[in-house]
Short mmCIF file of C-alpha atoms and ligand atoms in Angstrom, two decimals:
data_model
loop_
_atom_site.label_atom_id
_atom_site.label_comp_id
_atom_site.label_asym_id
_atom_site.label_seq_id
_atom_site.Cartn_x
_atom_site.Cartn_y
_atom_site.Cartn_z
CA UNK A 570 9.01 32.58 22.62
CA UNK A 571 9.09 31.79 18.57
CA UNK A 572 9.23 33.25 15.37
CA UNK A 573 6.21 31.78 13.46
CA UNK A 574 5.55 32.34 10.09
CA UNK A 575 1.86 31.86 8.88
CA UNK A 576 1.57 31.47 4.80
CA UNK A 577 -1.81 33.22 4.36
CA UNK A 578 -4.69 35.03 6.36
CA UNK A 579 -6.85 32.07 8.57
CA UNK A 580 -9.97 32.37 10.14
CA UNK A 581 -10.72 31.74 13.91
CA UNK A 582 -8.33 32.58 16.88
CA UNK A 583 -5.29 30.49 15.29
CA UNK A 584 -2.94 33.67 14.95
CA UNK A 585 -4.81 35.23 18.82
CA UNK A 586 -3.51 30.99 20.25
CA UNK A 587 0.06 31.73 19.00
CA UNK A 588 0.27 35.19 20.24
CA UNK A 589 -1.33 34.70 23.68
CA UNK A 590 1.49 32.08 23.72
CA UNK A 591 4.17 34.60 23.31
CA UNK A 592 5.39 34.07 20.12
CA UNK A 593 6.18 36.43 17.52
CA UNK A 594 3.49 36.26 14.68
CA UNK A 595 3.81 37.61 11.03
CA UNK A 596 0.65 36.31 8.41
CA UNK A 597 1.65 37.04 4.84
CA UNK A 598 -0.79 39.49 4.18
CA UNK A 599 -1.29 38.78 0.30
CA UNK A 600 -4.09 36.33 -1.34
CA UNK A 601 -2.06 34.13 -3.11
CA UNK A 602 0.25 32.10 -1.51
CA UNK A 603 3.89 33.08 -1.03
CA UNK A 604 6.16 32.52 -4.05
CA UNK A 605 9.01 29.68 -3.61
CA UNK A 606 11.68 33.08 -2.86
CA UNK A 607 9.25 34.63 -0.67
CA UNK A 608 8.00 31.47 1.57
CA UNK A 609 11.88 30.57 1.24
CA UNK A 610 12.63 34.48 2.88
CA UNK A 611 10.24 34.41 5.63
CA UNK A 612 11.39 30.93 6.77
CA UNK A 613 15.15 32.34 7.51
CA UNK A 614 14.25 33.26 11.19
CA UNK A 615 11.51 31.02 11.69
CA UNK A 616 11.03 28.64 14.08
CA UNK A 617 7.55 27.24 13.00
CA UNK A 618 5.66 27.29 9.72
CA UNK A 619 1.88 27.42 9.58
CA UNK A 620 1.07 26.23 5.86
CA UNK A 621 -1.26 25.29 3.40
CA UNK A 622 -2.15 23.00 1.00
CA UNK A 623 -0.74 25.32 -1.39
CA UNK A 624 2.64 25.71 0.06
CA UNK A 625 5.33 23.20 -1.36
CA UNK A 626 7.76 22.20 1.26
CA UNK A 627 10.63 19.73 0.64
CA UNK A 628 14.48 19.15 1.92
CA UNK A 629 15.80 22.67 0.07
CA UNK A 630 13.35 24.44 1.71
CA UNK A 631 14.02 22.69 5.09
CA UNK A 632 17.64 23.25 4.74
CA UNK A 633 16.94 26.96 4.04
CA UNK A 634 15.30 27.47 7.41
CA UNK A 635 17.75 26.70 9.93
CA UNK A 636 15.67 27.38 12.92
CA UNK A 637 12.51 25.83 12.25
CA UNK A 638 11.22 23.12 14.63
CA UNK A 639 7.84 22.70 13.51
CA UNK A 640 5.57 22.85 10.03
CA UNK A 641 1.95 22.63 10.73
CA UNK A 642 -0.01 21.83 7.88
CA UNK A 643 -3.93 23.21 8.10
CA UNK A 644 -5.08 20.53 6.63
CA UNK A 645 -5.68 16.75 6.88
CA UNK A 646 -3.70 15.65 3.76
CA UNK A 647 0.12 16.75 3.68
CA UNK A 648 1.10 15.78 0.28
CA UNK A 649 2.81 19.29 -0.29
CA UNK A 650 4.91 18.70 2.68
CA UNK A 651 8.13 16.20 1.98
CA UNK A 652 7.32 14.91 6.30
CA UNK A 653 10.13 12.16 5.82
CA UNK A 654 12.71 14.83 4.76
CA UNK A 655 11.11 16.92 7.45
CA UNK A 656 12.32 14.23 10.13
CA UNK A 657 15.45 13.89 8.73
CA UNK A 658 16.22 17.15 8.86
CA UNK A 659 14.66 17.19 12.87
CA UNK A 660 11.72 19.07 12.07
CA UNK A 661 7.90 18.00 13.16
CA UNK A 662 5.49 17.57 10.74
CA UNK A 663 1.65 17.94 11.48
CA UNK A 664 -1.62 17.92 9.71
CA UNK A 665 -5.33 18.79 10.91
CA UNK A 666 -7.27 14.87 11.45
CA UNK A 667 -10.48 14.65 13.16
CA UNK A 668 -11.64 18.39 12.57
CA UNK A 669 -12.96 18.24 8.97
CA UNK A 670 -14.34 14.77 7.68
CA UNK A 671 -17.79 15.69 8.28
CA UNK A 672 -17.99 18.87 5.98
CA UNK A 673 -15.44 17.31 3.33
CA UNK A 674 -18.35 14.24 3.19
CA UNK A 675 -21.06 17.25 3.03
CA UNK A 676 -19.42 18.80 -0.10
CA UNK A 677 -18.85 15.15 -1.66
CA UNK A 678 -22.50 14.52 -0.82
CA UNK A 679 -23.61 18.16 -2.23
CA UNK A 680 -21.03 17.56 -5.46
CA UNK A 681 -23.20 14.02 -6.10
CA UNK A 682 -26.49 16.06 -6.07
CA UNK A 683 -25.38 18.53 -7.73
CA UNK A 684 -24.16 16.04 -10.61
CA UNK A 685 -27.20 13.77 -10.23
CA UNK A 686 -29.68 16.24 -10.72
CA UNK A 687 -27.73 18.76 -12.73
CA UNK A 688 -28.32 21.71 -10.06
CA UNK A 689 -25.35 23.83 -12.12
CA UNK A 690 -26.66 23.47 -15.39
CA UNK A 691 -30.02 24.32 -14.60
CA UNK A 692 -28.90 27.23 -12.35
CA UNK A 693 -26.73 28.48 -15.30
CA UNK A 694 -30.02 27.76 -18.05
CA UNK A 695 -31.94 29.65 -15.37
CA UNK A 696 -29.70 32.70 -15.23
CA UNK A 697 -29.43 32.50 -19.21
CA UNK A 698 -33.37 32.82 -19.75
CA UNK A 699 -33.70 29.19 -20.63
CA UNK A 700 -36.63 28.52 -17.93
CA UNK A 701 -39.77 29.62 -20.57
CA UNK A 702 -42.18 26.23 -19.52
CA UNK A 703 -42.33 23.54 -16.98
CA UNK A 704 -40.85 20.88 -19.30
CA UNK A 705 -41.40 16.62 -19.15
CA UNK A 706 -37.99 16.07 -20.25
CA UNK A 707 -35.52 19.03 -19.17
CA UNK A 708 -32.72 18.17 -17.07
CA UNK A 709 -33.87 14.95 -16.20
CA UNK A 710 -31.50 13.33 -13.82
CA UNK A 711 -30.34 10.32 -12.11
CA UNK A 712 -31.63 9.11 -8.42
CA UNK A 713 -29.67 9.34 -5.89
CA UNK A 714 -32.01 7.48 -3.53
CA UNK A 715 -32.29 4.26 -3.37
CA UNK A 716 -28.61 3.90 -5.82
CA UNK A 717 -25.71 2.59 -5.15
CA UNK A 718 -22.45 4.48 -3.95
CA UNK A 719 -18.97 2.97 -4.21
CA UNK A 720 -16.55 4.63 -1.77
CA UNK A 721 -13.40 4.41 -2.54
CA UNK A 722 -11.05 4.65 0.94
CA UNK A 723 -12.76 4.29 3.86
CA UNK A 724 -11.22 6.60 6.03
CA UNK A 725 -12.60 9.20 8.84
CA UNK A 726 -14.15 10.92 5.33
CA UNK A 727 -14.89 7.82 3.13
CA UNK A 728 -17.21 7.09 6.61
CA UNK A 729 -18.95 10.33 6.63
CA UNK A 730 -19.88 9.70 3.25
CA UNK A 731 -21.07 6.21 3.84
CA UNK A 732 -23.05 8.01 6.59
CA UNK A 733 -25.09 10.72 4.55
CA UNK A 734 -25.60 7.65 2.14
CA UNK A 735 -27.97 6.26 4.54
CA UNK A 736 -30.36 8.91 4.80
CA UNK A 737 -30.61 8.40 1.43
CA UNK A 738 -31.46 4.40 1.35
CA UNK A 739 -28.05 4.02 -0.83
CA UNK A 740 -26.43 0.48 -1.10
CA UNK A 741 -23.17 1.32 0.31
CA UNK A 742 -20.22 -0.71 -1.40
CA UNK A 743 -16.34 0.18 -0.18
CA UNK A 744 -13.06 -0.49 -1.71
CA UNK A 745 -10.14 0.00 0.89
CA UNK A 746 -7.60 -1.01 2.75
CA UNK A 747 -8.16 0.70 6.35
CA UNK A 748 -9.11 -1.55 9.15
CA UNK A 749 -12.86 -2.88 9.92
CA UNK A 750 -15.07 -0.25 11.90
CA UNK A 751 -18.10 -0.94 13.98
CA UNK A 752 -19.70 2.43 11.92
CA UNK A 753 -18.94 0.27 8.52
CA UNK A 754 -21.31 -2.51 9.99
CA UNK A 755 -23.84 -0.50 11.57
CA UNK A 756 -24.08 1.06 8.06
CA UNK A 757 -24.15 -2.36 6.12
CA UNK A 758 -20.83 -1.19 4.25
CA UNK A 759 -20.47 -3.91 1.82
CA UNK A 760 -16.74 -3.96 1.12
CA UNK A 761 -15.67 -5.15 -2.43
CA UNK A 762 -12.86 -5.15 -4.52
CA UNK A 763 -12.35 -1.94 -6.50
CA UNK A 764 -13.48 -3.86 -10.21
CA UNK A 765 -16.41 -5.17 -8.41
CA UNK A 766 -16.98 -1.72 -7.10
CA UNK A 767 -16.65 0.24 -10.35
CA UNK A 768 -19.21 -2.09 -11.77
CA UNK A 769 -21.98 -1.88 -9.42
CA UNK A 770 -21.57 1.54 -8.44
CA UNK A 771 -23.71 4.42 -9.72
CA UNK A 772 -21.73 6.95 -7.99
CA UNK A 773 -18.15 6.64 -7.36
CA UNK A 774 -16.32 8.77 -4.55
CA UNK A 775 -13.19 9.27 -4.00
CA UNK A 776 -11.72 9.54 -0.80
CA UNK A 777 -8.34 7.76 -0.30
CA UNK A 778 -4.92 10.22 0.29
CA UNK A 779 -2.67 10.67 -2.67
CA UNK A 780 0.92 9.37 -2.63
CA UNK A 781 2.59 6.81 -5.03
CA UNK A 782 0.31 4.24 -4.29
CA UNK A 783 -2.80 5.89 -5.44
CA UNK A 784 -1.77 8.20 -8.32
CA UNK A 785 -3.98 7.99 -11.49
CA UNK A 786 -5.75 5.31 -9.53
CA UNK A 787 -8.68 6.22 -11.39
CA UNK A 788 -7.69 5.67 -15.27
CA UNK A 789 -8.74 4.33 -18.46
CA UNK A 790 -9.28 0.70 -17.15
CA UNK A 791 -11.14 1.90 -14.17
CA UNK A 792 -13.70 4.25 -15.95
CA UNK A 793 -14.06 1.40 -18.39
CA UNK A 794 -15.48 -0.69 -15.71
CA UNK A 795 -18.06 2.08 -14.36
CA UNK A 796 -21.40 2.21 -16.06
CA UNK A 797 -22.48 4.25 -18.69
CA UNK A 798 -24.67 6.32 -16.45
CA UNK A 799 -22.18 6.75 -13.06
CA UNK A 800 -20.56 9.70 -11.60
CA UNK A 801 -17.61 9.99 -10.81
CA UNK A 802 -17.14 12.22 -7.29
CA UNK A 803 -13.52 13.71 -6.34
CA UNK A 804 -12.79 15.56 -3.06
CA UNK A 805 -9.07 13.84 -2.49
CA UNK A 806 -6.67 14.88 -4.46
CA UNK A 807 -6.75 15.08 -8.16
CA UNK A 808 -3.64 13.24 -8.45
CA UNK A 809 -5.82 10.40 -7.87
CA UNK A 810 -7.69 10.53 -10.88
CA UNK A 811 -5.79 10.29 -14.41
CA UNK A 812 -7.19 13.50 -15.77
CA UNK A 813 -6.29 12.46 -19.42
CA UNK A 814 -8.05 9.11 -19.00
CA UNK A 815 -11.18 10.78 -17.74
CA UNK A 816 -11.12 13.49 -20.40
CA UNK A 817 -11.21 10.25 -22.63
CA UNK A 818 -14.15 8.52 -20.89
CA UNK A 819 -16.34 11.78 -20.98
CA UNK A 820 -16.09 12.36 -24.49
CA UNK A 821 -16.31 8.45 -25.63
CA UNK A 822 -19.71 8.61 -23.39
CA UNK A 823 -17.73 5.64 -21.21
CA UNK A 824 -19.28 7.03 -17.65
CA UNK A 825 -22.34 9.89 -16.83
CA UNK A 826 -20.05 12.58 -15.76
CA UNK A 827 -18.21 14.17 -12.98
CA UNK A 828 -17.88 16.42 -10.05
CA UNK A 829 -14.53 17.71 -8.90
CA UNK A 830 -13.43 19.50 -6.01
CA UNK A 831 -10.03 19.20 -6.87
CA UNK A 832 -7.86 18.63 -10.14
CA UNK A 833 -4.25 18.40 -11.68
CA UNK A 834 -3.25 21.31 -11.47
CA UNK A 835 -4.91 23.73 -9.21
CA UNK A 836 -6.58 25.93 -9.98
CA UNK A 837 -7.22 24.18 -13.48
CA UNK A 838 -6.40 26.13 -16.20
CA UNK A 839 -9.53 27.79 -18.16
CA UNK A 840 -8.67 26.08 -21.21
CA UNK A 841 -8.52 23.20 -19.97
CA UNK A 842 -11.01 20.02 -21.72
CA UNK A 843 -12.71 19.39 -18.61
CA UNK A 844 -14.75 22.88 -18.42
CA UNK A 845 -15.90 22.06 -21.98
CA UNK A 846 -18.17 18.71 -20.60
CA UNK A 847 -21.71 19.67 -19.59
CA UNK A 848 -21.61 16.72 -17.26
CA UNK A 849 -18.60 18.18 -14.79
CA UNK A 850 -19.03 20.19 -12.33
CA UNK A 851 -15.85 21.85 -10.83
CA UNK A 852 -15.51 23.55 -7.78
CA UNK A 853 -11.83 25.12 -6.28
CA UNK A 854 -11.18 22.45 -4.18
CA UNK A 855 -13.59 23.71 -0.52
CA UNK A 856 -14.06 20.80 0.52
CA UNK A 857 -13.62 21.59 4.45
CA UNK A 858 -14.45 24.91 3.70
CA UNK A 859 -16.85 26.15 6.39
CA UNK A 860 -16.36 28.70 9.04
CA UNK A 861 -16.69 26.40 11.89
CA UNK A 862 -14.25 23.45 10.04
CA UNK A 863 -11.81 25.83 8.63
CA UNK A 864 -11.32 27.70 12.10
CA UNK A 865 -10.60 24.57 13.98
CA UNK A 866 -8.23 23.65 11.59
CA UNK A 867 -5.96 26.57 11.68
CA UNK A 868 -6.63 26.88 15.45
CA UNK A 869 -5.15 22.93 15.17
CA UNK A 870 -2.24 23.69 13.79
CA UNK A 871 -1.68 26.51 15.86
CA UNK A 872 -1.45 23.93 19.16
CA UNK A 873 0.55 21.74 17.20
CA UNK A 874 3.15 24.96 16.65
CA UNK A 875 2.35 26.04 20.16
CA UNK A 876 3.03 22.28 21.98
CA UNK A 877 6.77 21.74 19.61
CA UNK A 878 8.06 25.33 20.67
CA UNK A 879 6.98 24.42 24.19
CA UNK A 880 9.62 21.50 23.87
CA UNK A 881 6.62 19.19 23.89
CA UNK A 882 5.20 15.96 21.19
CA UNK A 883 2.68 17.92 18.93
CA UNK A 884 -0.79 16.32 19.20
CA UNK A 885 -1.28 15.34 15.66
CA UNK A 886 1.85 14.18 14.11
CA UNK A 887 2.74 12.96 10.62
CA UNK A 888 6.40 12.14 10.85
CA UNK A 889 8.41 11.59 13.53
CA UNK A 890 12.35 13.39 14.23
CA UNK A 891 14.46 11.30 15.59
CA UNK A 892 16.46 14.00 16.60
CA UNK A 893 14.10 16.93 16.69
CA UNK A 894 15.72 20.22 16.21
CA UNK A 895 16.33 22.35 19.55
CA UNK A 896 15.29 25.64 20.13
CA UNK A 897 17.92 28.00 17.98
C1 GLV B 1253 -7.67 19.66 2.25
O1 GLV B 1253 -7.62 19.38 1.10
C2 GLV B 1253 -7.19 18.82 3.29
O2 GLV B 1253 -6.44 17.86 3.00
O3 GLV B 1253 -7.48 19.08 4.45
#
């Protein structure tokens, strides 16, 4: 039996797994997440973490929490959580794969509808009295049928994407790294490099993890290559994109617009450029938020906390200990 320390309320059985596994469970009971002190407090007597996205953890943390064995991230990327310094310091590392492409792809698919046929605008016209006429020429858009989508990082979600694309007769171009998949040429993915993408896309999506190697991927040279008229779609990290570049290439008319489901920082401040561009549409970063998709994944990490206090691998992995803390 465990001390586990979950960092906000989750939905589905997650917390009901843990208990019915005899550990001892405390959720932080508060909305926003627990301050550095307070996340730093509760981990004292912990011996597994449940986090989030929004939880920072790195080696001073670790240090701080001599028991813990196990941090299970609810979520597929783990770029809050330093998993290298994790090992070192014998502590397992885990994130939520498998669980949540599928309704990430549906929100980058909804975000480049959305921006394509300016569904927020016209909803917010709508609400302002602005609807007085059927008109020839308001809020005429761009189709997305029968376009062409670049995908940038073709991954379990870059995939998904490429699949919804389909349905909607899209020329499918990809930029990425990951390994050749018999989905990619069932689909006709036409992989390109990333100039050669920028140029033929008309909608750009984003879907590759952020780390060194792909911060500000998307800058000033990159929206310089897009056309006029594409959209750019973000539902990775916003790390990804170089937020001052793109503030740039909205107001010098360089691409068609935006749609971002996540942004440096979050939640983006309200004074921030971006909100100013009719052409962006920002949401607060739900990309695998559905009932269904968000209760597997804290019901994931749960097993993954569940397996490491059982002296046991956890199923889903991001670093490895090579001397994995024992039980205190
Ligand atoms: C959410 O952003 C995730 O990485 O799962």
């Amino acid at each position: 039996m465990g001390y586990v320390f979950v960092t906000r309320r989750v939905p589905g059985r997650a917390v009901d797994l843990l208990r019915e596994a005899g550990h001892d469970v405390t959720v932080w009971p508060e909305d926003l997440p627990p301050s550095p002190t307070a996340l730093r407090d509760n981990l004292l007597e912990a011996d597994a973490a449940l986090t989030l996205v929004t939880d920072p953890v790195g080696p001073d943390l670790l240090a701080a929490a001599p028991r813990l064995r196990v941090v299970a991230n609810m979520a597929v990327g783990y770029d809050n959580l330093d998993a290298e310094a994790a090992a070192a310091a014998g502590v397992w590392a885990t994130n939520t794969p498998g669980v949540l492409h599928e309704t990430t792809a549906d929100l980058a698919f909804a975000l480049l509808l959305a921006a394509a046929r300016n569904l927020v605008l016209s909803d917010r016209d709508t609400r302002d009295g602005g609807w007085v006429t059927w008109s020839p020429t308001a809020f005429l858009g761009h189709d997305p049928y029968g376009s062409t989508l670049g995908i940038v990082g073709l991954g379990e979600i870059g995939r998904a994407v490429a699949r919804c694309a389909a349905g909607f007769g899209m020329t499918v171009l990809a930029a990425t790294r990951t390994p050749r998949t018999e989905v990619e040429r069932e689909l006709g993915v036409e992989r390109v490099p990333l100039p050669e993408l920028l140029a033929r896309s008309d909608f750009v999506s984003i879907h590759v993890p952020y780390g060194p190697e792909t911060e500000g991927l998307m800058g000033a040279a990159e929206f310089a290559a897009m056309k006029e008229t594409a959209i750019l779609v973000n539902t990775a990290r916003g790390g990804v994109v170089d937020q001052d570049a793109l503030v740039r290439a909205l107001r010098a008319g360089a691409i068609g617009g935006a749609a971002l489901d996540v942004t440096v920082p979050e939640p983006l401040p309200l004074d921030h450029p971006l909100y100013g561009f009719p052409n962006v549409t920002i949401t607060p970063h739900i990309g695998s938020a559905s009932h269904a998709t968000r209760a597997r994944m804290a019901e994931m990490a749960a097993r993954n906390i569940i397996a490491v206090l059982a002296g046991e691998e956890p199923p889903n992995p991001v670093n490895r200990p090579p001397a994995p803390r024992p039980p205190a």
